[in-house]
XYZ file of N, CA and C in Angstrom:
435
model
N 38.071 -49.979 -31.208
C 37.059 -50.773 -30.537
C 35.732 -50.564 -31.235
N 35.073 -51.668 -31.554
C 33.843 -51.618 -32.342
C 32.666 -50.994 -31.602
N 32.683 -51.025 -30.269
C 31.550 -50.545 -29.497
C 31.586 -49.074 -29.125
N 32.547 -48.290 -29.663
C 32.657 -46.875 -29.278
C 31.369 -46.110 -29.551
N 30.685 -46.409 -30.675
C 29.439 -45.706 -30.992
C 28.403 -45.913 -29.897
N 28.303 -47.135 -29.408
C 27.359 -47.442 -28.333
C 27.724 -46.663 -27.079
N 29.011 -46.656 -26.744
C 29.481 -45.944 -25.552
C 29.220 -44.447 -25.693
N 29.568 -43.882 -26.833
C 29.373 -42.446 -27.041
C 27.886 -42.066 -26.980
N 27.015 -42.905 -27.531
C 25.573 -42.632 -27.455
C 25.072 -42.705 -26.025
N 25.570 -43.654 -25.254
C 25.188 -43.767 -23.848
C 25.649 -42.536 -23.065
N 26.850 -42.067 -23.345
C 27.364 -40.873 -22.674
C 26.503 -39.659 -23.012
N 26.159 -39.481 -24.284
C 25.293 -38.357 -24.679
C 23.944 -38.427 -23.975
N 23.375 -39.619 -23.912
C 22.094 -39.808 -23.234
C 22.195 -39.454 -21.751
N 23.253 -39.913 -21.101
C 23.428 -39.630 -19.672
C 23.735 -38.160 -19.405
N 24.464 -37.516 -20.307
C 24.719 -36.081 -20.141
C 23.399 -35.300 -20.151
N 22.502 -35.681 -21.039
C 21.182 -35.026 -21.085
C 20.379 -35.334 -19.825
N 20.416 -36.587 -19.413
C 19.644 -37.027 -18.253
C 20.083 -36.326 -16.968
N 21.402 -36.101 -16.825
C 21.946 -35.520 -15.595
C 22.469 -34.098 -15.807
N 21.912 -33.409 -16.782
C 22.351 -32.062 -17.151
C 22.380 -31.100 -15.970
N 21.415 -31.175 -15.084
C 21.300 -30.228 -13.971
C 22.135 -30.628 -12.754
N 22.761 -31.787 -12.777
C 23.572 -32.229 -11.651
C 25.037 -31.926 -11.935
N 25.577 -30.919 -11.245
C 26.956 -30.492 -11.517
C 27.997 -31.469 -10.994
N 27.582 -32.466 -10.206
C 28.529 -33.421 -9.629
C 28.685 -34.690 -10.461
N 27.855 -34.853 -11.466
C 27.926 -36.047 -12.305
C 28.403 -35.646 -13.687
N 29.489 -36.301 -14.132
C 30.055 -36.024 -15.454
C 30.327 -37.332 -16.167
N 30.203 -37.325 -17.471
C 30.445 -38.504 -18.281
C 31.447 -38.160 -19.378
N 32.437 -39.054 -19.546
C 33.453 -38.888 -20.577
C 33.748 -40.244 -21.198
N 34.101 -40.246 -22.459
C 34.510 -41.469 -23.141
C 36.031 -41.567 -23.055
N 36.518 -42.585 -22.366
C 37.955 -42.765 -22.165
C 38.354 -44.203 -22.448
N 39.605 -44.393 -22.803
C 40.195 -45.726 -22.958
C 41.002 -45.989 -21.694
N 40.535 -46.889 -20.834
C 41.198 -47.075 -19.537
C 42.548 -47.762 -19.655
N 42.887 -48.264 -20.838
C 44.208 -48.867 -21.013
C 45.272 -47.828 -21.361
N 44.838 -46.612 -21.748
C 45.842 -45.646 -22.203
C 45.597 -44.202 -21.750
N 44.363 -43.794 -21.552
C 44.080 -42.406 -21.172
C 44.398 -42.150 -19.700
N 44.702 -40.887 -19.402
C 44.957 -40.497 -18.014
C 43.657 -40.560 -17.222
N 43.750 -41.035 -15.987
C 42.581 -41.149 -15.125
C 42.327 -39.843 -14.391
N 41.071 -39.530 -14.138
C 40.758 -38.327 -13.347
C 41.093 -38.566 -11.876
N 41.222 -37.483 -11.128
C 41.468 -37.597 -9.688
C 40.201 -38.127 -9.021
N 40.388 -39.113 -8.176
C 39.270 -39.650 -7.403
C 39.827 -40.526 -6.291
N 38.963 -40.948 -5.413
C 39.369 -41.836 -4.331
C 39.257 -43.301 -4.717
N 38.278 -43.628 -5.583
C 37.987 -45.012 -5.901
C 37.755 -45.184 -7.395
N 38.403 -46.191 -7.962
C 38.143 -46.595 -9.347
C 37.313 -47.870 -9.295
N 36.133 -47.826 -9.882
C 35.284 -49.004 -9.939
C 35.469 -49.635 -11.314
N 36.057 -50.804 -11.317
C 36.374 -51.505 -12.565
C 35.780 -52.912 -12.481
N 34.475 -52.972 -12.408
C 33.757 -54.231 -12.217
C 33.323 -54.790 -13.568
N 33.380 -56.088 -13.708
C 32.933 -56.777 -14.923
C 33.576 -56.208 -16.182
N 34.789 -55.763 -16.053
C 35.529 -55.194 -17.184
C 36.616 -56.164 -17.654
N 37.426 -56.644 -16.722
C 38.564 -57.491 -17.081
C 38.136 -58.819 -17.699
N 36.880 -59.242 -17.523
C 36.429 -60.482 -18.166
C 36.468 -60.349 -19.686
N 36.524 -59.089 -20.175
C 36.545 -58.830 -21.616
C 37.915 -58.355 -22.106
N 38.918 -58.304 -21.220
C 40.235 -57.772 -21.581
C 41.276 -58.881 -21.722
N 42.166 -58.694 -22.686
C 43.343 -59.562 -22.803
C 44.251 -59.313 -21.604
N 45.177 -60.231 -21.361
C 46.145 -60.026 -20.286
C 46.891 -58.709 -20.487
N 47.261 -58.419 -21.729
C 47.994 -57.178 -22.030
C 47.179 -55.957 -21.610
N 45.889 -55.937 -21.935
C 45.059 -54.786 -21.586
C 44.793 -54.707 -20.083
N 44.702 -55.841 -19.398
C 44.581 -55.826 -17.944
C 45.840 -55.232 -17.333
N 46.994 -55.671 -17.810
C 48.279 -55.150 -17.307
C 48.377 -53.647 -17.539
N 47.988 -53.193 -18.717
C 48.063 -51.763 -19.027
C 47.103 -50.955 -18.160
N 45.914 -51.487 -17.923
C 44.936 -50.792 -17.080
C 45.442 -50.689 -15.649
N 45.968 -51.767 -15.115
C 46.501 -51.732 -13.751
C 47.721 -50.810 -13.660
N 48.530 -50.767 -14.701
C 49.680 -49.849 -14.730
C 49.208 -48.398 -14.721
N 48.163 -48.093 -15.505
C 47.610 -46.733 -15.516
C 47.025 -46.379 -14.155
N 46.387 -47.338 -13.505
C 45.849 -47.111 -12.167
C 46.980 -46.741 -11.206
N 48.086 -47.457 -11.260
C 49.226 -47.179 -10.382
C 49.783 -45.781 -10.642
N 49.802 -45.360 -11.902
C 50.303 -44.027 -12.255
C 49.365 -42.915 -11.795
N 48.128 -43.240 -11.546
C 47.125 -42.238 -11.188
C 47.267 -41.835 -9.720
N 46.408 -40.909 -9.317
C 46.348 -40.513 -7.907
C 45.197 -41.203 -7.184
N 44.566 -42.157 -7.836
C 43.433 -42.869 -7.248
C 43.943 -43.791 -6.144
N 43.260 -43.779 -5.014
C 43.727 -44.530 -3.847
C 43.356 -46.008 -3.887
N 42.154 -46.327 -4.400
C 41.635 -47.692 -4.319
C 41.006 -48.119 -5.641
N 40.981 -49.430 -5.854
C 40.314 -49.985 -7.031
C 39.417 -51.137 -6.575
N 38.223 -51.192 -7.165
C 37.259 -52.249 -6.879
C 37.127 -53.104 -8.137
N 37.479 -54.383 -8.022
C 37.502 -55.295 -9.156
C 36.528 -56.453 -8.944
N 36.245 -57.164 -10.013
C 35.504 -58.419 -9.927
C 36.497 -59.566 -9.933
N 36.144 -60.643 -9.261
C 36.944 -61.861 -9.266
C 35.990 -63.047 -9.215
N 36.463 -64.201 -9.633
C 35.620 -65.390 -9.696
C 36.269 -66.511 -8.904
N 35.552 -67.006 -7.891
C 36.048 -68.123 -7.085
C 36.212 -69.341 -7.983
N 37.340 -69.995 -7.849
C 37.669 -71.104 -8.732
C 37.301 -72.443 -8.087
N 36.008 -72.737 -7.995
C 35.546 -73.989 -7.393
C 35.703 -75.181 -8.333
N 35.685 -74.940 -9.631
C 35.723 -76.035 -10.610
C 37.084 -76.195 -11.278
N 38.112 -75.601 -10.685
C 39.486 -75.716 -11.201
C 39.620 -75.299 -12.659
N 38.924 -74.248 -13.066
C 39.130 -73.732 -14.412
C 40.508 -73.079 -14.482
N 41.059 -73.010 -15.673
C 42.344 -72.355 -15.877
C 42.103 -70.935 -16.364
N 42.890 -69.998 -15.854
C 42.854 -68.643 -16.393
C 43.424 -68.701 -17.800
N 42.721 -68.086 -18.731
C 43.205 -68.066 -20.112
C 43.257 -66.631 -20.607
N 44.153 -66.386 -21.529
C 44.237 -65.092 -22.191
C 43.218 -65.085 -23.329
N 42.700 -63.920 -23.624
C 41.725 -63.775 -24.708
C 42.077 -62.547 -25.531
N 41.387 -62.366 -26.618
C 41.454 -61.131 -27.388
C 40.457 -60.172 -26.755
N 40.871 -58.935 -26.507
C 39.964 -57.961 -25.901
C 38.667 -57.890 -26.705
N 37.562 -57.972 -25.976
C 36.239 -57.979 -26.584
C 35.554 -59.320 -26.411
N 36.356 -60.381 -26.293
C 35.785 -61.698 -25.981
C 35.458 -61.711 -24.490
N 35.082 -62.862 -23.967
C 34.754 -62.944 -22.543
C 35.204 -64.281 -21.971
N 35.582 -64.253 -20.698
C 35.897 -65.437 -19.925
C 35.917 -65.045 -18.456
N 35.796 -66.015 -17.573
C 35.947 -65.731 -16.152
C 37.411 -65.959 -15.779
N 37.810 -65.438 -14.633
C 39.203 -65.578 -14.197
C 39.252 -65.488 -12.683
N 40.336 -66.025 -12.139
C 40.593 -65.946 -10.704
C 41.918 -65.219 -10.521
N 41.863 -64.022 -9.974
C 43.071 -63.204 -9.811
C 44.089 -63.821 -8.856
N 43.662 -64.773 -8.034
C 44.580 -65.401 -7.088
C 45.307 -66.601 -7.686
N 44.955 -67.002 -8.901
C 45.571 -68.153 -9.561
C 46.498 -67.675 -10.679
N 47.380 -68.577 -11.127
C 48.279 -68.292 -12.235
C 47.439 -67.903 -13.453
N 47.755 -66.981 -14.215
C 48.984 -66.231 -14.292
C 48.922 -64.870 -13.598
N 47.795 -64.569 -12.987
C 47.705 -63.319 -12.228
C 48.496 -63.439 -10.922
N 48.229 -64.491 -10.172
C 48.947 -64.786 -8.919
C 48.898 -63.643 -7.913
N 47.736 -62.995 -7.794
C 47.584 -61.940 -6.786
C 47.710 -62.559 -5.396
N 48.297 -61.800 -4.487
C 48.389 -62.229 -3.106
C 47.034 -62.056 -2.434
N 46.742 -62.911 -1.490
C 45.457 -62.800 -0.778
C 45.594 -61.797 0.357
N 46.083 -60.624 -0.012
C 46.209 -59.489 0.893
C 45.388 -58.371 0.254
N 44.232 -58.089 0.808
C 43.321 -57.115 0.221
C 42.612 -56.363 1.332
N 41.984 -55.255 0.967
C 41.236 -54.463 1.943
C 39.868 -55.070 2.223
N 39.237 -55.611 1.176
C 37.936 -56.240 1.351
C 37.715 -57.211 0.202
N 36.963 -58.261 0.485
C 36.659 -59.299 -0.501
C 35.329 -59.898 -0.091
N 34.353 -59.889 -0.982
C 33.056 -60.376 -0.558
C 32.179 -60.866 -1.676
N 31.059 -61.427 -1.283
C 30.101 -62.001 -2.228
C 29.503 -60.927 -3.119
N 29.339 -61.320 -4.372
C 28.760 -60.414 -5.348
C 27.601 -61.077 -6.073
N 27.880 -62.210 -6.719
C 26.870 -62.850 -7.553
C 27.129 -64.354 -7.538
N 26.077 -65.135 -7.577
C 26.204 -66.581 -7.541
C 25.602 -67.200 -8.796
N 26.203 -68.258 -9.263
C 25.609 -69.072 -10.321
C 25.956 -70.527 -10.006
N 25.523 -71.435 -10.838
C 25.748 -72.857 -10.576
C 27.236 -73.224 -10.622
N 28.004 -72.521 -11.444
C 29.390 -72.931 -11.649
C 30.426 -72.026 -10.978
N 30.122 -70.764 -10.846
C 31.104 -69.837 -10.285
C 30.439 -68.907 -9.283
N 31.275 -68.382 -8.410
C 30.807 -67.367 -7.478
C 31.616 -66.106 -7.738
N 30.912 -65.059 -8.151
C 31.592 -63.798 -8.418
C 31.754 -63.048 -7.103
N 32.933 -62.467 -6.930
C 33.259 -61.708 -5.726
C 33.685 -60.301 -6.127
N 33.645 -59.389 -5.141
C 34.278 -58.082 -5.337
C 35.598 -58.103 -4.585
N 36.558 -57.361 -5.097
C 37.897 -57.303 -4.522
C 38.312 -55.840 -4.443
N 38.602 -55.360 -3.238
C 39.025 -53.979 -3.023
C 40.501 -53.968 -2.677
N 41.276 -53.214 -3.460
C 42.727 -53.119 -3.271
C 43.172 -51.665 -3.221
N 44.245 -51.422 -2.490
C 44.891 -50.104 -2.503
C 45.871 -50.056 -3.674
N 46.325 -48.871 -3.986
C 47.309 -48.716 -5.068
C 48.586 -49.502 -4.753
N 49.041 -49.473 -3.493
C 50.248 -50.224 -3.116
C 50.050 -51.726 -3.296
N 48.875 -52.232 -2.972
C 48.595 -53.657 -3.162
C 48.597 -54.012 -4.652
N 48.079 -53.132 -5.482
C 48.084 -53.374 -6.925
C 49.522 -53.384 -7.440
N 50.371 -52.485 -6.949
C 51.789 -52.465 -7.358
C 52.447 -53.815 -7.114
N 52.259 -54.358 -5.937
C 52.850 -55.651 -5.585
C 52.314 -56.750 -6.497
N 51.007 -56.768 -6.675
C 50.390 -57.818 -7.485
C 50.709 -57.688 -8.963
N 50.876 -56.475 -9.442
C 51.221 -56.284 -10.843
C 52.613 -56.849 -11.132
N 53.521 -56.764 -10.174
C 54.859 -57.359 -10.351
C 54.752 -58.865 -10.548
N 53.924 -59.539 -9.746
C 53.726 -60.985 -9.902
C 53.145 -61.308 -11.272
N 52.153 -60.533 -11.677
C 51.484 -60.751 -12.957
C 52.464 -60.566 -14.111
N 53.228 -59.470 -14.088
C 54.210 -59.216 -15.155
C 55.253 -60.319 -15.225
N 55.703 -60.768 -14.049
C 56.707 -61.839 -14.003
C 56.166 -63.100 -14.667
N 54.916 -63.435 -14.393
C 54.301 -64.628 -14.993
C 54.074 -64.490 -16.490
N 53.921 -63.249 -16.958
C 53.735 -63.017 -18.392
C 55.059 -62.873 -19.135
N 56.141 -62.772 -18.382
C 57.480 -62.568 -18.945
C 57.565 -61.257 -19.716
N 56.995 -60.180 -19.115
C 57.077 -58.862 -19.741
C 57.698 -57.869 -18.801
């Protein structure tokens, strides 16, 4: 990934900034492959807009393997009937997790307003690990993997 230098510099800066706070830690990790730390909530906002379907699937699979109870994601209301498209990781696009090829079920812990623009409405989506397991099966089936 071309942006690792930027990420590593940000981590170094934050480590210095929060040096005296023993509860705040920063690490450089690849969420598609590295093991996740123990926690109650994974905040993965504005991330999947830059991930290929393959990397989204791998990230959700790693989340399921973890001991993390909940995940907070971004989603985009599909008012203009845009199609979900696959991209190369690093590019950007909006997506609706409730539409093909994700086909997530509208069974969630919380879903609410996040950000508004003229064309799309960004929402937050809170899911449990069990809900992600169910939805990942639908997604994998649609990807034929």
